[in-house]
PDB file of C-alpha atoms in Angstrom:
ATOM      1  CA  UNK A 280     -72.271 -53.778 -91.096  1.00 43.00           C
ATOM      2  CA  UNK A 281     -73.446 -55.358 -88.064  1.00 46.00           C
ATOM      3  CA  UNK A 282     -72.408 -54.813 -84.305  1.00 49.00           C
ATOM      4  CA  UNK A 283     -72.085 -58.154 -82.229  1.00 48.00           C
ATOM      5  CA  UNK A 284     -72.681 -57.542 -78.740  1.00 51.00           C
ATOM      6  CA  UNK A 285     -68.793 -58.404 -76.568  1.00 51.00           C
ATOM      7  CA  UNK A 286     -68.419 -61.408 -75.043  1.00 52.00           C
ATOM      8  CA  UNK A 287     -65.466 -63.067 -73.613  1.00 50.00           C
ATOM      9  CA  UNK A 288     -64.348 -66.407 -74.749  1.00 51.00           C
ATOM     10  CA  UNK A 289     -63.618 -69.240 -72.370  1.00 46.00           C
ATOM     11  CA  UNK A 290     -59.690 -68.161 -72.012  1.00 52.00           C
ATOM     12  CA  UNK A 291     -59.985 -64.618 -71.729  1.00 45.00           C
ATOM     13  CA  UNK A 292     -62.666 -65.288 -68.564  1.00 46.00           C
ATOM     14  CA  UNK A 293     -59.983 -67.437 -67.214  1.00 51.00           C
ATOM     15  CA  UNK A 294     -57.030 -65.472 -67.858  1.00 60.00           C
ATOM     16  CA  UNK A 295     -58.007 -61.854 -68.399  1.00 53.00           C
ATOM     17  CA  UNK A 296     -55.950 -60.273 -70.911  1.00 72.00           C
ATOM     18  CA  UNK A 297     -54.137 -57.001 -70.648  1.00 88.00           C
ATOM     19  CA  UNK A 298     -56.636 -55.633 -73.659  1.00 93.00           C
ATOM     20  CA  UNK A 299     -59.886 -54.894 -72.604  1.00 92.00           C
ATOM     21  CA  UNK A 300     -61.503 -56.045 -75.950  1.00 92.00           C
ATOM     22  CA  UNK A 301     -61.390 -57.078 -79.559  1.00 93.00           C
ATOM     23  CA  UNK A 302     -62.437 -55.796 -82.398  1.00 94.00           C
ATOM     24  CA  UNK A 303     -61.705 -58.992 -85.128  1.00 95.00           C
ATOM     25  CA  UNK A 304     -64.454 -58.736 -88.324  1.00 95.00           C
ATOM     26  CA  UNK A 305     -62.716 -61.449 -90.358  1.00 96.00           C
ATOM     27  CA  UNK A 306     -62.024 -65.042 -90.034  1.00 96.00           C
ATOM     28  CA  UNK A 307     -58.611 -66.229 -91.098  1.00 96.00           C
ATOM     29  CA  UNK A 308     -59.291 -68.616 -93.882  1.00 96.00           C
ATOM     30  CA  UNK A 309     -60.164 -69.265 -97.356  1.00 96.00           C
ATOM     31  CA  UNK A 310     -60.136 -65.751 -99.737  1.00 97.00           C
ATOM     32  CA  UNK A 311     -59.031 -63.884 -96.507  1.00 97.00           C
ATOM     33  CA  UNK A 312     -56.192 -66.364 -95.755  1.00 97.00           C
ATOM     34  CA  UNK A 313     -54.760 -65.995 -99.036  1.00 97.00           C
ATOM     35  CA  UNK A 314     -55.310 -61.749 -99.054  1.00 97.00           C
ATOM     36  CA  UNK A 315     -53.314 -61.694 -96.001  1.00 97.00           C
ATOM     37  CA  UNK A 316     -50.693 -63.859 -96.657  1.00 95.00           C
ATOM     38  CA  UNK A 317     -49.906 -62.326 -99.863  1.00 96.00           C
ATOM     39  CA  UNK A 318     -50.058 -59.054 -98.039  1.00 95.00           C
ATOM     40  CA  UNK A 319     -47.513 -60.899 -95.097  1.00 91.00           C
ATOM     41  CA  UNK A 320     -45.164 -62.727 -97.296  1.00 90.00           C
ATOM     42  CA  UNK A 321     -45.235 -61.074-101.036  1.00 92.00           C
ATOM     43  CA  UNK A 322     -45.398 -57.441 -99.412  1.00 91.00           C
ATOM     44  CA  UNK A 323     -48.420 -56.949-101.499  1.00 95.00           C
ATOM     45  CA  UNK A 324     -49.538 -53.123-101.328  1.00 95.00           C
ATOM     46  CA  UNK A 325     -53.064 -53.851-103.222  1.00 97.00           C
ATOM     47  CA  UNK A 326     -53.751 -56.606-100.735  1.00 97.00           C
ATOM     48  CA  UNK A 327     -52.685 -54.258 -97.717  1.00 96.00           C
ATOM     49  CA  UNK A 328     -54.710 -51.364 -99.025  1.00 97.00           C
ATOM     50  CA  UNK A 329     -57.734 -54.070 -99.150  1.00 97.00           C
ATOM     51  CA  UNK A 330     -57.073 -55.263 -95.377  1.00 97.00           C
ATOM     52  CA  UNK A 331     -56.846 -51.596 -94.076  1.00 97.00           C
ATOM     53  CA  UNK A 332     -60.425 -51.274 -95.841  1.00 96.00           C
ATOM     54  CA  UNK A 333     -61.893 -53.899 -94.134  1.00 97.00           C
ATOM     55  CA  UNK A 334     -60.138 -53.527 -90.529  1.00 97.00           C
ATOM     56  CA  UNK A 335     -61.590 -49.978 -91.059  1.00 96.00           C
ATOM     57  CA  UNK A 336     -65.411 -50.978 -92.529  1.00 96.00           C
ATOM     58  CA  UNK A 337     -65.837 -53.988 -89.343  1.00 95.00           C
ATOM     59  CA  UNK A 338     -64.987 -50.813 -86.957  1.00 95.00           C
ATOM     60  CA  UNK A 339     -67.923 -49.096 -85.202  1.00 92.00           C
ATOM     61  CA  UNK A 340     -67.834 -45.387 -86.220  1.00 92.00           C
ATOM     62  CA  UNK A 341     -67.517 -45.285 -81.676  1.00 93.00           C
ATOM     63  CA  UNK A 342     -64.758 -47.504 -82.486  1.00 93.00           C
ATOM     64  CA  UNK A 343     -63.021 -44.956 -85.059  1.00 92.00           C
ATOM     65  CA  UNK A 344     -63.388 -42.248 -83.133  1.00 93.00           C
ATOM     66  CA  UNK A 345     -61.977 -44.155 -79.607  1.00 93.00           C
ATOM     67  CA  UNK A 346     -58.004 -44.293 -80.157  1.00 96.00           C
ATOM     68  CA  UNK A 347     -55.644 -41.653 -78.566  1.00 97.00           C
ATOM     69  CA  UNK A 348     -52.979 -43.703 -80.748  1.00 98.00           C
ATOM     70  CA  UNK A 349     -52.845 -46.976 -82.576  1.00 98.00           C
ATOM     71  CA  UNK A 350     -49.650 -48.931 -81.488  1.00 98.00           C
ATOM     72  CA  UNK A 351     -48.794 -51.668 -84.217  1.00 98.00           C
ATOM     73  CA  UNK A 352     -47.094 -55.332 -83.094  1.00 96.00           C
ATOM     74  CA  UNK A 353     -43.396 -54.927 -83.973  1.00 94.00           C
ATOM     75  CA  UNK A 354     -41.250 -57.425 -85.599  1.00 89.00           C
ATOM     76  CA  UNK A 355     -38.087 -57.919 -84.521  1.00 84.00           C
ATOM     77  CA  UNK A 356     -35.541 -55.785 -86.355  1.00 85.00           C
ATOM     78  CA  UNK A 357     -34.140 -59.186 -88.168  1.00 85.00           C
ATOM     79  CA  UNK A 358     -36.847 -60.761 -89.036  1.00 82.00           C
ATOM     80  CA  UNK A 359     -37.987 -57.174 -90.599  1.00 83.00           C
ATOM     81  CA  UNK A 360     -34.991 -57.346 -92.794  1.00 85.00           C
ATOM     82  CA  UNK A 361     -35.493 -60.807 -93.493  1.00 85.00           C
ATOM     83  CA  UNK A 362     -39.428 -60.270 -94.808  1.00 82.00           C
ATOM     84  CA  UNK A 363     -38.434 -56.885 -96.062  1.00 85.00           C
ATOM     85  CA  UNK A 364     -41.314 -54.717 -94.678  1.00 86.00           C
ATOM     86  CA  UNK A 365     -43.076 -54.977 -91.414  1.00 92.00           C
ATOM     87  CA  UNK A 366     -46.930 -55.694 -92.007  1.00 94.00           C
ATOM     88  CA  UNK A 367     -48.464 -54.171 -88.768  1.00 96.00           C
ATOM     89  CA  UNK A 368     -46.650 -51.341 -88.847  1.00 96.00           C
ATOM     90  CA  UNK A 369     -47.743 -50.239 -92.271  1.00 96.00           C
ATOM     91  CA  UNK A 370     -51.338 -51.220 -91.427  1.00 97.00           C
ATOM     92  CA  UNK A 371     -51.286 -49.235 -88.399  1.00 98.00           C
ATOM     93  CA  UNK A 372     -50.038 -46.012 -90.658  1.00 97.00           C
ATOM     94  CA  UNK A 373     -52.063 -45.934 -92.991  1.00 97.00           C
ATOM     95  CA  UNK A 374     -55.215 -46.784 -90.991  1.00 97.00           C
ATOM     96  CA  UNK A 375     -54.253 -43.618 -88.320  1.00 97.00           C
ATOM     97  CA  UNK A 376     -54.373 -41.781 -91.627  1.00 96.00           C
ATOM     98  CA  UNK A 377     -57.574 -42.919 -92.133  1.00 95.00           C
ATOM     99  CA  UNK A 378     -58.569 -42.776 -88.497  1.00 95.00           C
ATOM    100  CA  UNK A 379     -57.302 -38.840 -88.047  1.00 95.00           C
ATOM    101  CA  UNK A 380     -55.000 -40.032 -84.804  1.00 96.00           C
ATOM    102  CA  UNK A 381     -51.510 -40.944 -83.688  1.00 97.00           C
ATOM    103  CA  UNK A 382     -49.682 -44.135 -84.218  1.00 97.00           C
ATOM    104  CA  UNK A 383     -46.571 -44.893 -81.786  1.00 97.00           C
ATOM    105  CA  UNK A 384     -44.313 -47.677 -82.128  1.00 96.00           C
ATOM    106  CA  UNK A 385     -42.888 -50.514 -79.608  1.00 97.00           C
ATOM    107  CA  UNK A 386     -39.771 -52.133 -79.589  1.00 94.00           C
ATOM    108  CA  UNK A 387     -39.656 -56.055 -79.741  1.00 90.00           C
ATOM    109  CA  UNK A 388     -36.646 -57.040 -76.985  1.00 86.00           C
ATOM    110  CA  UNK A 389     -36.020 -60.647 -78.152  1.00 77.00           C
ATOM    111  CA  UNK A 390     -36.091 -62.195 -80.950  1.00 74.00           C
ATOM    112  CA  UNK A 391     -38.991 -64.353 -80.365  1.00 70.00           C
ATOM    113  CA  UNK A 392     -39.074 -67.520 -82.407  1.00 57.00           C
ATOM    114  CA  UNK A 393     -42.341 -67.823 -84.756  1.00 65.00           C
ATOM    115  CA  UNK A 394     -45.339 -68.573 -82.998  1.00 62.00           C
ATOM    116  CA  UNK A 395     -46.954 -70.994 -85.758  1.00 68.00           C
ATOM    117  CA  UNK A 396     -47.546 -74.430 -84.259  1.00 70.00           C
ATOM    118  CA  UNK A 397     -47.078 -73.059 -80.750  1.00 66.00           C
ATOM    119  CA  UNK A 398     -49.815 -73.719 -77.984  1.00 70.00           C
ATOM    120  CA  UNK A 399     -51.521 -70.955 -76.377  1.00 67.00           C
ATOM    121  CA  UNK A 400     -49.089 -71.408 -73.076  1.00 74.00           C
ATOM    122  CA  UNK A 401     -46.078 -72.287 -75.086  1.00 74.00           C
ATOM    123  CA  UNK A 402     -47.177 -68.351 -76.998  1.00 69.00           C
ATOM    124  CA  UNK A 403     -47.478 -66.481 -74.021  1.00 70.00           C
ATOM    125  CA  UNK A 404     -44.383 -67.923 -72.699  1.00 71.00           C
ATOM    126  CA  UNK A 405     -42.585 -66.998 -75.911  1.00 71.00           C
ATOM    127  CA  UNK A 406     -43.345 -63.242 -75.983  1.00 76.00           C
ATOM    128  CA  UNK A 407     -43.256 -63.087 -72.046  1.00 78.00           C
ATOM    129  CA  UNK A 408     -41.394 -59.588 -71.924  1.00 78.00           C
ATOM    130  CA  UNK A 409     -40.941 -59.327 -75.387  1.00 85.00           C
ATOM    131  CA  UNK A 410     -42.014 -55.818 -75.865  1.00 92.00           C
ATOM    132  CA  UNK A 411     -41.028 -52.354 -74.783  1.00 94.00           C
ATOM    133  CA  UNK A 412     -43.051 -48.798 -75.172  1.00 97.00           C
ATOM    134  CA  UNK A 413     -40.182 -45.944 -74.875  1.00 95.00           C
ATOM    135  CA  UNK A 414     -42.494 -43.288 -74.856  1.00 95.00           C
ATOM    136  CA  UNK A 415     -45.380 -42.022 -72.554  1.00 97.00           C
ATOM    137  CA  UNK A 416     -48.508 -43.492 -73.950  1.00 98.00           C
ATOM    138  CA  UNK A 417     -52.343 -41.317 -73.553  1.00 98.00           C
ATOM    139  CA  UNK A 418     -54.780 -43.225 -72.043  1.00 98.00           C
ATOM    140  CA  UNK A 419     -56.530 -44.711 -74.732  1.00 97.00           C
ATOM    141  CA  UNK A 420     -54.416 -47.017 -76.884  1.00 98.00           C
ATOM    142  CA  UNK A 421     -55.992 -49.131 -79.759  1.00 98.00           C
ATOM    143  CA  UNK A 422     -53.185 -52.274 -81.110  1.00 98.00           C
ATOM    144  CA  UNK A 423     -53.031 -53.408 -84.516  1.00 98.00           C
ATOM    145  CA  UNK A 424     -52.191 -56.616 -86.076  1.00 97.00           C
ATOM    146  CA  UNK A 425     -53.198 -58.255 -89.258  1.00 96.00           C
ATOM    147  CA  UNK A 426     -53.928 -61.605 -87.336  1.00 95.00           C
ATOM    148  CA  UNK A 427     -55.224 -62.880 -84.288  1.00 94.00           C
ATOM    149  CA  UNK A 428     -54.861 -66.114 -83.089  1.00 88.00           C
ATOM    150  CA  UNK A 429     -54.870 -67.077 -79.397  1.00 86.00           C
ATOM    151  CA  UNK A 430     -54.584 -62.980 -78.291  1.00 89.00           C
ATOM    152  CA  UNK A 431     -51.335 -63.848 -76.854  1.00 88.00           C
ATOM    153  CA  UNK A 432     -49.163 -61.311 -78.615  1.00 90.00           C
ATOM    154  CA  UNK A 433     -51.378 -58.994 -78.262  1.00 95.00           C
ATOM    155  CA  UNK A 434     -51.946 -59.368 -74.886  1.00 93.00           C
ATOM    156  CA  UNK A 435     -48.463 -59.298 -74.432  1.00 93.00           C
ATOM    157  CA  UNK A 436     -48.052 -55.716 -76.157  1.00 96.00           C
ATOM    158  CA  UNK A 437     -51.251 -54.598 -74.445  1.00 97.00           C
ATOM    159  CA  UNK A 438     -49.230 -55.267 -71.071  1.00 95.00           C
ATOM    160  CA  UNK A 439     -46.068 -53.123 -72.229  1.00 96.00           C
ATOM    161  CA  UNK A 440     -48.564 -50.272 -73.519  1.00 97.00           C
ATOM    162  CA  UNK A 441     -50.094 -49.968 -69.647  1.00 97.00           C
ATOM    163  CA  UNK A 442     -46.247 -49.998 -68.370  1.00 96.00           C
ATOM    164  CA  UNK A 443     -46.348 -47.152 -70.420  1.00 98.00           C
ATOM    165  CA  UNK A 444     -49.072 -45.156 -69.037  1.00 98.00           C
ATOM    166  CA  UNK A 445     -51.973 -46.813 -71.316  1.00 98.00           C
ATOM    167  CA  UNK A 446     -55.185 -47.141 -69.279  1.00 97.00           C
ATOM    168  CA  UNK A 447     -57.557 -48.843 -71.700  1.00 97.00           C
ATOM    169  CA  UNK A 448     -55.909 -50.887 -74.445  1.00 97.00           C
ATOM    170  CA  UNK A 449     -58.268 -52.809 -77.105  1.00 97.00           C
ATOM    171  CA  UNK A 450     -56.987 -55.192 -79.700  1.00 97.00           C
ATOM    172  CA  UNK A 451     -57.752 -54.419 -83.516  1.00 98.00           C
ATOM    173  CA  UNK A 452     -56.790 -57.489 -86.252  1.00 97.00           C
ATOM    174  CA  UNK A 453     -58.032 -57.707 -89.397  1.00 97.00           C
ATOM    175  CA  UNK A 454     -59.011 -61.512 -89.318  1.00 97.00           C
ATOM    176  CA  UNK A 455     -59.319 -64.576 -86.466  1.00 95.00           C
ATOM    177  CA  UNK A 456     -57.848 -67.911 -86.711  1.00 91.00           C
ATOM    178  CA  UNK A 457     -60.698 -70.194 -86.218  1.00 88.00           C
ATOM    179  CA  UNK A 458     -60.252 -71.970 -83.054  1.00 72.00           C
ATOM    180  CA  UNK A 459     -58.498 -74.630 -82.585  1.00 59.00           C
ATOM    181  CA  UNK A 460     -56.044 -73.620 -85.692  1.00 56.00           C
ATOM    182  CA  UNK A 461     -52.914 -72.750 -84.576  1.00 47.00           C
ATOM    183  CA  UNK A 462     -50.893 -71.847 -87.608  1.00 45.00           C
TER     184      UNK A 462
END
């Protein structure tokens, strides 16, 4: 698979982010829209297994190798119950088993309400202190989400993670909403 050289996108020039890149190789729609949501809402293990696969295959073998420890985005504990699983979280497991490295987890502090429909400032106010790393992270920390949409939660992690000692911090989702979709 081919390597696209990094760029930054409009936002992320204006407002740097507290990750220092992306790795996205999917686009949230169509066949991959459906594959994730039935991984999201039907706690599908095939379709997880699948989406680990291909987080793993649009990864640079550098990329593999990079992580000190792969930090998934937490739910909140109630909407965990509610969905019955926590998607990132097993993602980020089984793709450190894959990987060969650490995962750690972060706490969520507030029970954020769902980001779908929200603008990108309405997002980051949302999650604004939302997250919390108890433990002393190494230096290189790689996040891990299933989707990416405006960066905001992730940036928002990213900034708890350097709180906690992280010094370079890079986003990893499986698939990107297209922009403009805010779902």
């Amino acid at each position: 698979m081919g390597q696209l050289k990094p760029r930054r996108c409009g936002h992320c020039l204006a407002q740097v982010p507290g990750f220092s890149l992306a790795h996205v190789p999917l686009r949230y729609e169509d066949e991959v829209a459906a594959l994730v949501q039935r991984f999201k809402f039907h706690a599908s293990p095939r379709a997880g297994a699948v989406l680990v696969e291909l987080l793993a295959a649009g990864l640079s073998r550098p990329a593999q190798g990079w992580p000190d420890v792969l930090v998934p985005v937490p739910l909140h504990p109630r909407r965990a119950r509610e969905r019955g699983f926590d998607q990132a979280s097993w993602l980020a497991r089984r793709l450190a088993t894959r990987l060969g490295c650490a995962w750690v987890t972060a706490k969520r502090e507030r029970d954020t309400r769902s980001q779908r429909g929200l603008t990108r400032r309405e997002r980051q106010a949302n999650l604004r202190h939302a997250f919390r790393v108890e433990t002393l992270l190494p230096p290189r920390v790689a996040l891990v989400d299933d989707v990416m949409t405006t960066g905001s939660t992730l940036d928002a992690l990213a900034v708890a993670c350097r709180r906690a000692g992280a010094e370079t911090v890079e986003a990893w989702a499986v698939a990107r909403t297209p922009q403009g979709k805010h779902w």
